[in-house]
Amino acid sequence: MAEEFPTTLGFALLGLAHQEPRTGYGLRKVFETSPMGRFSSSPGSIYPALRKLEEAGLIEARETDAKALYHLTPKGKRTLVGWLGRPVRAQDYDRDPDAVLLRFAFLDMLNEPARTIAFLDSFECAVAENLAALKAFLDSADGGTLSLHGALAVEHGAAAHEAALAWARRARRVIAAHTSPARRRAQS
Amino acid sequence: MAEEFPTTLGFALLGLAHQEPRTGYGLRKVFETSPMGRFSSSPGSIYPALRKLEEAGLIEARETDAKALYHLTPKGKRTLVGWLGRPVRAQDYDRDPDAVLLRFAFLDMLNEPARTIAFLDSFECAVAENLAALKAFLDSADGGTLSLHGALAVEHGAAAHEAALAWARRARRVIAAHTSPARRRAQS
DNA sequence: GTCCGCATGTAAGGCGTTACATGATTAA
DNA sequence: TTAATCATGTAACGCCTTACATGCGGAC
């Protein structure tokens, strides 16, 4: 049923372990000390998630120096890269914007600006679609069913979407600027 | 454990049933045809939630015209009003912004602009606090641990918070304008 | 010698998700 | 009469949450 295997939390762990092998505790610390905290809270979710990733063959604990550091298996890396490569659908951003941004955050591991740009393309489409839906709802309901407060609440959502669009455009510029002469030469 | 009884979905149902008594199906329809859809999805969550609200004595099904319409009991109304009156804490907005906006949307049932203003006060504080935390994180981590993509992802969050602040200020103006001469006379 | 941070878990509970099922009424 | 909409559910499953529990090592 639904079989979306690694959970958002699972992908967060996968991405972090790929950045640098860590212990379970080390992973927890990241959640506690960064905005990534939204994806977890304390051992009750992390340790079981790690075990499931391990059972699925996506990570392995390697004993290094008396510490068991988790690192990605090839399969784990494939899974992570596959996740990163998915285009952003409107429902993705609607249901769980945080997960979408998590994907963006990990996208730098690919070191392929073109992938990031493609991500931002689909991101903008998705957000624009959701924004249009909100506006359509406001137009259709306004002057009737919707209270003043209700309309304002929907407008909060619309404002958030507009901010996301502006962010995406800025991100695109930043990425482009960062991929200037030096890197572009190194790539081709 | 944690005993936060009515779930966000529960409060959504409470608020909708208070606006106007509806059948379970009628409530479902609201979720399917409005941005409130974020709080539910299909019967598997709504019917059990309704039963729990009924068992807790917050709503009652009244047989009207061969249809069972749910309406709030006095206790249900007290619970709802109590929820609406809570100040917004930083963690509230951080953990579940949607729930906070849902509260705002229902706030009009009180018909007390002062309450709405108080809500917006605490809302702004909460958002500002979260925004400051994100900025502090960016400042502390920048130039080191944080990748370009990571920093951009955090900035997306910051942009959303700033949009929320701007929205709150605008909402305040709209509410104030709506409470102009005519209503103000009626109130005092 | 005590406290704090490292490090790793388990147990109970609840809630939402998906998917399956069923019937009545009304419109084509 | 066949399809859609109204109307109400159940069952399996999984995941997160909270809270509890434990042990080691270093610092003061």
Coordinates of C-alpha atoms (C1' of nucleotides) in Angstrom, one line a residue:
Chain A
M1 CA 0.0 0.0 0.0
A2 CA 1.4 3.3 -1.1
E3 CA 4.9 1.8 -0.8
E4 CA 6.6 5.2 -0.9
F5 CA 9.5 3.5 0.9
P6 CA 11.9 5.8 2.4
T7 CA 9.9 8.3 4.3
T8 CA 10.8 12.0 4.2
L9 CA 12.7 11.3 7.4
G10 CA 14.4 8.4 5.7
F11 CA 15.6 10.5 2.8
A12 CA 16.8 13.1 5.2
L13 CA 18.9 10.5 6.9
L14 CA 20.1 9.2 3.6
G15 CA 21.2 12.7 2.5
L16 CA 22.9 13.5 5.7
A17 CA 24.8 10.1 5.8
H18 CA 25.9 10.8 2.2
Q19 CA 27.3 14.2 3.1
E20 CA 29.5 12.5 5.6
P21 CA 29.2 9.2 7.5
R22 CA 27.7 9.7 10.9
T23 CA 26.5 7.8 14.0
G24 CA 22.9 7.7 14.8
Y25 CA 23.6 10.2 17.5
G26 CA 25.4 12.4 15.1
L27 CA 22.4 12.4 12.8
R28 CA 20.1 13.3 15.7
K29 CA 22.3 16.2 16.5
V30 CA 21.9 17.6 13.1
F31 CA 18.1 17.6 13.6
E32 CA 18.5 19.2 16.9
T33 CA 20.7 22.0 15.9
S34 CA 19.5 23.0 12.4
P35 CA 16.2 23.8 10.7
M36 CA 16.1 20.2 9.6
G37 CA 14.6 19.6 13.0
R38 CA 11.2 19.7 11.2
F39 CA 11.9 16.2 9.9
S40 CA 12.4 14.4 13.1
S41 CA 12.3 14.6 16.9
S42 CA 14.4 12.5 19.1
P43 CA 15.4 8.9 19.1
G44 CA 12.0 7.3 18.9
S45 CA 11.8 8.1 15.2
I46 CA 15.4 8.1 14.1
Y47 CA 16.7 4.8 15.3
P48 CA 13.8 2.8 13.9
A49 CA 14.1 4.7 10.6
L50 CA 17.8 3.8 10.5
R51 CA 17.1 0.2 11.1
K52 CA 14.6 0.2 8.3
L53 CA 17.1 1.8 5.9
E54 CA 19.7 -0.7 6.9
E55 CA 17.3 -3.7 6.4
A56 CA 16.4 -2.3 3.0
G57 CA 20.1 -2.3 2.2
L58 CA 20.3 1.5 1.7
I59 CA 22.8 2.2 4.4
E60 CA 25.4 0.2 6.3
A61 CA 27.0 0.7 9.7
R62 CA 30.8 0.4 9.3
E63 CA 32.8 0.0 12.5
T64 CA 35.4 2.7 12.5
D65 CA 37.4 3.4 15.5
A66 CA 35.0 1.9 18.0
K67 CA 32.2 3.9 16.4
A68 CA 29.6 2.6 14.0
L69 CA 29.3 5.1 11.3
Y70 CA 26.5 4.9 8.8
H71 CA 27.3 5.3 5.2
L72 CA 25.3 4.8 2.0
T73 CA 25.5 1.7 0.0
P74 CA 25.4 1.9 -3.8
K75 CA 21.8 1.1 -3.7
G76 CA 21.2 3.8 -1.1
K77 CA 22.9 6.3 -3.3
R78 CA 20.9 5.2 -6.3
T79 CA 17.7 5.6 -4.3
L80 CA 18.7 9.1 -3.1
V81 CA 19.7 10.3 -6.6
G82 CA 16.5 8.9 -8.0
W83 CA 14.5 10.9 -5.4
L84 CA 16.5 14.1 -6.1
G85 CA 15.8 13.7 -9.8
R86 CA 12.1 13.6 -9.6
P87 CA 10.4 16.7 -11.0
V88 CA 8.3 18.6 -8.5
R89 CA 4.6 18.1 -8.9
A90 CA 2.0 20.5 -7.7
Q91 CA 0.8 18.0 -5.1
D92 CA 4.3 17.5 -3.8
Y93 CA 4.6 21.1 -2.9
D94 CA 1.1 21.3 -1.7
R95 CA 1.3 18.2 0.6
D96 CA 4.7 18.7 2.0
P97 CA 6.7 21.8 1.0
D98 CA 9.4 20.9 3.5
A99 CA 10.2 17.6 1.7
V100 CA 10.5 19.5 -1.6
L101 CA 12.9 21.9 0.0
L102 CA 14.8 19.1 1.5
R103 CA 15.3 17.7 -2.0
F104 CA 16.6 21.1 -3.1
A105 CA 19.0 21.2 -0.2
F106 CA 20.6 17.9 -1.1
L107 CA 20.7 18.6 -4.8
D108 CA 24.2 20.0 -4.5
M109 CA 25.6 16.5 -4.1
L110 CA 25.0 16.0 -7.8
N111 CA 27.3 18.9 -8.7
E112 CA 25.3 19.5 -11.8
P113 CA 23.8 22.9 -12.0
A114 CA 21.6 21.9 -14.9
R115 CA 19.8 19.5 -12.5
T116 CA 19.2 22.3 -10.1
I117 CA 17.9 24.5 -12.8
A118 CA 15.5 21.7 -14.0
F119 CA 14.4 21.3 -10.4
L120 CA 13.7 25.0 -10.1
D121 CA 11.7 24.9 -13.4
S122 CA 9.4 22.2 -12.1
F123 CA 9.3 23.9 -8.7
E124 CA 8.0 27.1 -10.2
C125 CA 5.4 25.3 -12.3
A126 CA 4.2 23.5 -9.3
V127 CA 3.9 26.5 -7.1
A128 CA 2.3 28.6 -9.9
E129 CA -0.3 25.8 -10.3
N130 CA -1.1 25.8 -6.6
L131 CA -1.2 29.6 -6.5
A132 CA -3.6 29.7 -9.4
A133 CA -5.9 27.2 -7.6
L134 CA -6.0 29.4 -4.6
K135 CA -6.8 32.5 -6.6
A136 CA -9.5 30.6 -8.5
F137 CA -11.0 29.6 -5.2
L138 CA -10.9 33.2 -4.0
D139 CA -12.5 34.4 -7.2
S140 CA -15.2 31.8 -7.2
A141 CA -16.1 32.1 -3.5
D142 CA -15.6 35.7 -2.9
G143 CA -18.7 37.8 -2.4
G144 CA -20.5 34.7 -1.0
T145 CA -19.6 31.8 1.0
L146 CA -16.3 33.0 2.3
S147 CA -15.9 35.1 5.4
L148 CA -13.5 38.0 5.7
H149 CA -11.2 35.9 7.9
G150 CA -11.5 32.9 5.6
A151 CA -10.5 35.0 2.6
L152 CA -7.5 36.4 4.5
A153 CA -6.4 33.0 5.5
V154 CA -6.4 31.9 1.9
E155 CA -4.5 35.0 1.0
H156 CA -1.8 34.0 3.5
G157 CA -1.3 30.9 1.5
A158 CA -1.2 32.8 -1.7
A159 CA 1.4 35.2 -0.3
A160 CA 3.5 32.2 0.8
H161 CA 3.3 30.8 -2.8
E162 CA 4.3 34.2 -4.2
A163 CA 7.3 34.3 -1.9
A164 CA 8.3 30.9 -3.0
L165 CA 8.1 31.9 -6.7
A166 CA 10.3 35.0 -5.9
W167 CA 12.7 32.7 -4.0
A168 CA 13.0 30.3 -7.0
R169 CA 13.8 33.1 -9.3
R170 CA 16.5 34.4 -7.0
A171 CA 17.9 30.9 -6.4
R172 CA 18.2 30.5 -10.2
R173 CA 20.3 33.7 -10.4
V174 CA 22.4 32.6 -7.5
I175 CA 23.1 29.2 -9.0
A176 CA 23.9 30.8 -12.3
A177 CA 26.3 33.2 -10.8
H178 CA 28.0 30.4 -8.9
T179 CA 28.4 28.4 -12.1
S180 CA 30.3 31.2 -13.7
P181 CA 33.5 31.0 -15.8
A182 CA 35.7 28.9 -13.5
R183 CA 33.2 26.1 -12.9
R184 CA 31.8 26.2 -16.4
R185 CA 35.2 25.5 -17.8
A186 CA 35.8 22.7 -15.4
Q187 CA 32.6 21.1 -16.4
S188 CA 32.8 20.9 -20.1
Chain B
M1 CA -0.1 10.8 26.5
A2 CA 0.0 14.3 25.2
E3 CA -3.7 14.4 25.4
E4 CA -4.1 17.3 22.9
F5 CA -7.5 16.1 22.3
P6 CA -9.2 17.4 19.4
T7 CA -6.7 17.0 16.6
T8 CA -6.3 19.8 14.0
L9 CA -8.8 17.8 11.9
G10 CA -11.1 17.7 14.9
F11 CA -11.0 21.4 15.3
A12 CA -11.6 21.9 11.6
L13 CA -14.7 19.8 11.9
L14 CA -15.8 21.6 15.0
G15 CA -15.4 25.0 13.3
L16 CA -17.2 23.9 10.1
A17 CA -20.1 22.3 12.1
H18 CA -20.4 25.6 14.0
Q19 CA -20.6 27.7 10.9
E20 CA -23.6 25.6 9.9
P21 CA -24.7 22.1 10.8
R22 CA -23.7 19.5 8.2
T23 CA -23.7 15.8 7.5
G24 CA -20.4 13.9 7.6
Y25 CA -20.6 13.9 3.8
G26 CA -21.2 17.6 3.7
L27 CA -18.1 18.1 5.8
R28 CA -16.1 15.9 3.5
K29 CA -17.2 18.0 0.6
V30 CA -15.8 21.1 2.2
F31 CA -12.4 19.5 2.4
E32 CA -12.6 18.3 -1.1
T33 CA -13.6 21.6 -2.6
S34 CA -11.6 24.2 -0.6
P35 CA -8.1 24.8 0.5
M36 CA -9.1 23.2 3.8
G37 CA -8.4 19.9 2.0
R38 CA -5.0 20.0 3.7
F39 CA -6.6 18.9 6.9
S40 CA -8.1 15.7 5.7
S41 CA -8.5 13.3 3.0
S42 CA -11.4 11.0 2.5
P43 CA -13.7 9.2 4.9
G44 CA -11.1 7.1 6.6
S45 CA -10.1 10.0 8.7
I46 CA -13.3 12.1 8.9
Y47 CA -15.8 9.5 10.1
P48 CA -13.6 8.2 12.9
A49 CA -12.8 11.8 13.9
L50 CA -16.5 12.6 14.0
R51 CA -17.2 9.7 16.2
K52 CA -14.5 10.7 18.6
L53 CA -15.9 14.2 18.8
E54 CA -19.3 12.8 19.5
E55 CA -18.1 10.5 22.2
A56 CA -16.3 13.4 23.8
G57 CA -19.6 15.3 23.8
L58 CA -18.4 18.1 21.6
I59 CA -20.9 17.5 18.7
E60 CA -24.3 15.8 18.4
A61 CA -26.0 14.4 15.4
R62 CA -29.5 15.8 15.3
E63 CA -32.0 14.0 13.0
T64 CA -33.4 16.6 10.8
D65 CA -35.4 15.8 7.8
A66 CA -34.1 12.2 7.5
K67 CA -30.6 13.6 7.6
A68 CA -28.3 13.5 10.6
L69 CA -26.8 16.9 10.9
Y70 CA -23.9 17.5 13.3
H71 CA -24.1 20.5 15.4
L72 CA -21.9 21.7 18.3
T73 CA -22.9 21.1 21.9
P74 CA -22.2 23.9 24.4
K75 CA -19.1 22.0 25.5
G76 CA -18.0 21.8 21.9
K77 CA -18.4 25.5 21.5
R78 CA -16.5 26.1 24.6
T79 CA -13.7 23.9 23.4
L80 CA -13.6 25.6 20.1
V81 CA -13.6 29.1 21.6
G82 CA -10.9 28.1 24.0
W83 CA -8.8 26.9 21.1
L84 CA -9.3 30.1 19.1
G85 CA -8.3 32.2 22.1
R86 CA -4.9 30.6 22.6
P87 CA -2.1 33.0 21.7
V88 CA 0.2 31.8 18.9
R89 CA 3.4 30.4 20.2
A90 CA 6.5 30.2 18.0
Q91 CA 6.4 26.5 18.1
D92 CA 2.8 26.4 17.0
Y93 CA 3.6 28.2 13.8
D94 CA 6.8 26.3 13.3
R95 CA 5.3 22.9 13.8
D96 CA 2.0 23.4 11.9
P97 CA 1.4 26.8 10.3
D98 CA -1.7 25.4 8.7
A99 CA -3.3 24.8 12.0
V100 CA -2.6 28.4 13.1
L101 CA -4.2 29.8 9.9
L102 CA -7.2 27.6 10.5
R103 CA -7.6 29.2 13.9
F104 CA -7.4 32.6 12.2
A105 CA -10.0 31.6 9.7
F106 CA -12.5 30.6 12.4
L107 CA -11.8 33.6 14.5
D108 CA -14.6 35.5 12.8
M109 CA -17.2 33.5 14.7
L110 CA -16.3 35.5 17.8
N111 CA -17.2 38.7 16.1
E112 CA -14.7 40.6 18.3
P113 CA -12.2 42.4 16.2
A114 CA -10.1 42.9 19.4
R115 CA -9.6 39.1 19.6
T116 CA -8.4 39.0 16.0
I117 CA -6.0 41.8 16.6
A118 CA -4.7 40.0 19.7
F119 CA -4.2 36.9 17.6
L120 CA -2.3 38.9 15.0
D121 CA -0.1 40.4 17.7
S122 CA 1.0 37.0 19.0
F123 CA 1.2 35.7 15.4
E124 CA 3.7 38.4 14.5
C125 CA 5.8 37.7 17.6
A126 CA 5.8 34.0 16.8
V127 CA 6.8 34.4 13.2
A128 CA 9.4 37.0 14.0
E129 CA 10.9 34.6 16.6
N130 CA 11.2 31.8 14.0
L131 CA 12.6 34.1 11.4
A132 CA 15.2 35.3 13.8
A133 CA 16.2 31.7 14.6
L134 CA 16.6 31.0 10.8
K135 CA 18.7 34.1 10.4
A136 CA 20.9 33.2 13.4
F137 CA 21.4 29.8 11.9
L138 CA 22.4 31.3 8.6
D139 CA 24.8 33.7 10.2
S140 CA 26.5 31.1 12.4
A141 CA 26.8 28.4 9.8
D142 CA 27.5 30.5 6.7
G143 CA 31.0 30.4 5.4
G144 CA 31.4 26.9 6.8
T145 CA 29.2 23.9 7.2
L146 CA 26.4 25.1 5.0
S147 CA 26.4 24.4 1.3
L148 CA 25.1 26.8 -1.2
H149 CA 21.9 24.8 -1.7
G150 CA 21.5 24.4 2.0
A151 CA 21.7 28.1 2.6
L152 CA 19.2 28.7 -0.2
A153 CA 16.8 26.2 1.3
V154 CA 16.9 28.0 4.6
E155 CA 16.4 31.3 2.9
H156 CA 13.2 29.9 1.4
G157 CA 11.9 29.4 4.9
A158 CA 13.0 32.9 5.8
A159 CA 11.2 34.3 2.8
A160 CA 8.0 32.5 3.8
H161 CA 8.3 33.9 7.2
E162 CA 8.7 37.4 5.9
A163 CA 5.7 37.0 3.7
A164 CA 3.7 35.9 6.7
L165 CA 4.8 39.0 8.6
A166 CA 3.7 41.2 5.7
W167 CA 0.4 39.3 5.5
A168 CA -0.2 39.9 9.2
R169 CA 0.3 43.6 8.9
R170 CA -2.0 43.7 5.9
A171 CA -4.6 41.6 7.7
R172 CA -4.5 44.0 10.6
R173 CA -5.3 46.9 8.3
V174 CA -8.1 45.0 6.6
I175 CA -9.7 44.1 9.9
A176 CA -9.4 47.7 11.2
A177 CA -10.9 49.0 8.0
H178 CA -13.8 46.6 8.3
T179 CA -14.4 47.6 11.9
S180 CA -14.9 51.2 10.9
P181 CA -17.6 53.7 12.0
A182 CA -20.7 51.6 11.6
R183 CA -19.5 48.5 13.5
R184 CA -17.6 50.4 16.1
R185 CA -20.7 52.2 17.1
A186 CA -22.7 49.0 17.3
Q187 CA -20.0 47.4 19.5
S188 CA -19.5 50.0 22.3
Chain C
dG1 C1' 32.3 12.2 42.7
dT2 C1' 29.0 14.2 40.2
dC3 C1' 27.1 16.1 36.1
dC4 C1' 26.9 16.5 31.4
dG5 C1' 27.3 15.0 26.7
dC6 C1' 27.8 10.9 23.9
dA7 C1' 25.3 6.9 22.2
dT8 C1' 21.5 3.7 21.6
dG9 C1' 17.6 2.1 22.2
dT10 C1' 12.2 0.2 23.7
dA11 C1' 7.1 0.5 24.6
dA12 C1' 2.5 2.4 24.3
dG13 C1' -0.5 4.9 21.9
dG14 C1' -2.8 7.5 18.4
dC15 C1' -3.8 9.2 14.1
dG16 C1' -3.8 9.5 9.2
dT17 C1' -3.4 7.0 4.7
dT18 C1' -5.0 3.8 1.3
dA19 C1' -8.1 0.8 -0.2
dC20 C1' -12.1 -1.7 0.0
dA21 C1' -17.3 -1.9 0.6
dT22 C1' -22.1 -0.8 0.7
dG23 C1' -26.5 1.2 -0.2
dA24 C1' -30.0 5.1 -1.6
dT25 C1' -31.4 8.5 -4.6
dT26 C1' -31.5 11.2 -8.7
dA27 C1' -30.3 12.6 -13.5
dA28 C1' -29.4 11.0 -18.4
Chain D
dT1 C1' -31.0 1.5 -16.7
dT2 C1' -26.9 3.0 -16.0
dA3 C1' -24.0 6.3 -14.1
dA4 C1' -23.1 9.8 -10.9
dT5 C1' -23.7 11.8 -6.5
dC6 C1' -25.2 11.4 -1.8
dA7 C1' -24.0 9.1 2.4
dT8 C1' -21.4 6.2 5.7
dG9 C1' -18.4 3.4 7.0
dT10 C1' -14.4 -0.6 8.0
dA11 C1' -9.6 -2.9 8.0
dA12 C1' -4.8 -3.0 7.5
dC13 C1' -0.8 -0.7 7.9
dG14 C1' 2.8 2.4 9.1
dC15 C1' 4.7 6.1 11.0
dC16 C1' 5.5 9.6 14.4
dT17 C1' 5.1 11.1 19.3
dT18 C1' 6.0 10.9 24.0
dA19 C1' 8.1 8.9 27.6
dC20 C1' 11.0 5.8 29.8
dA21 C1' 15.6 3.5 30.2
dT22 C1' 20.5 2.4 30.1
dG23 C1' 25.6 2.7 30.0
dC24 C1' 30.1 5.0 29.1
dG25 C1' 33.5 8.6 29.2
dG26 C1' 35.4 12.9 30.3
dA27 C1' 35.4 17.4 32.7
dC28 C1' 35.3 20.1 37.0

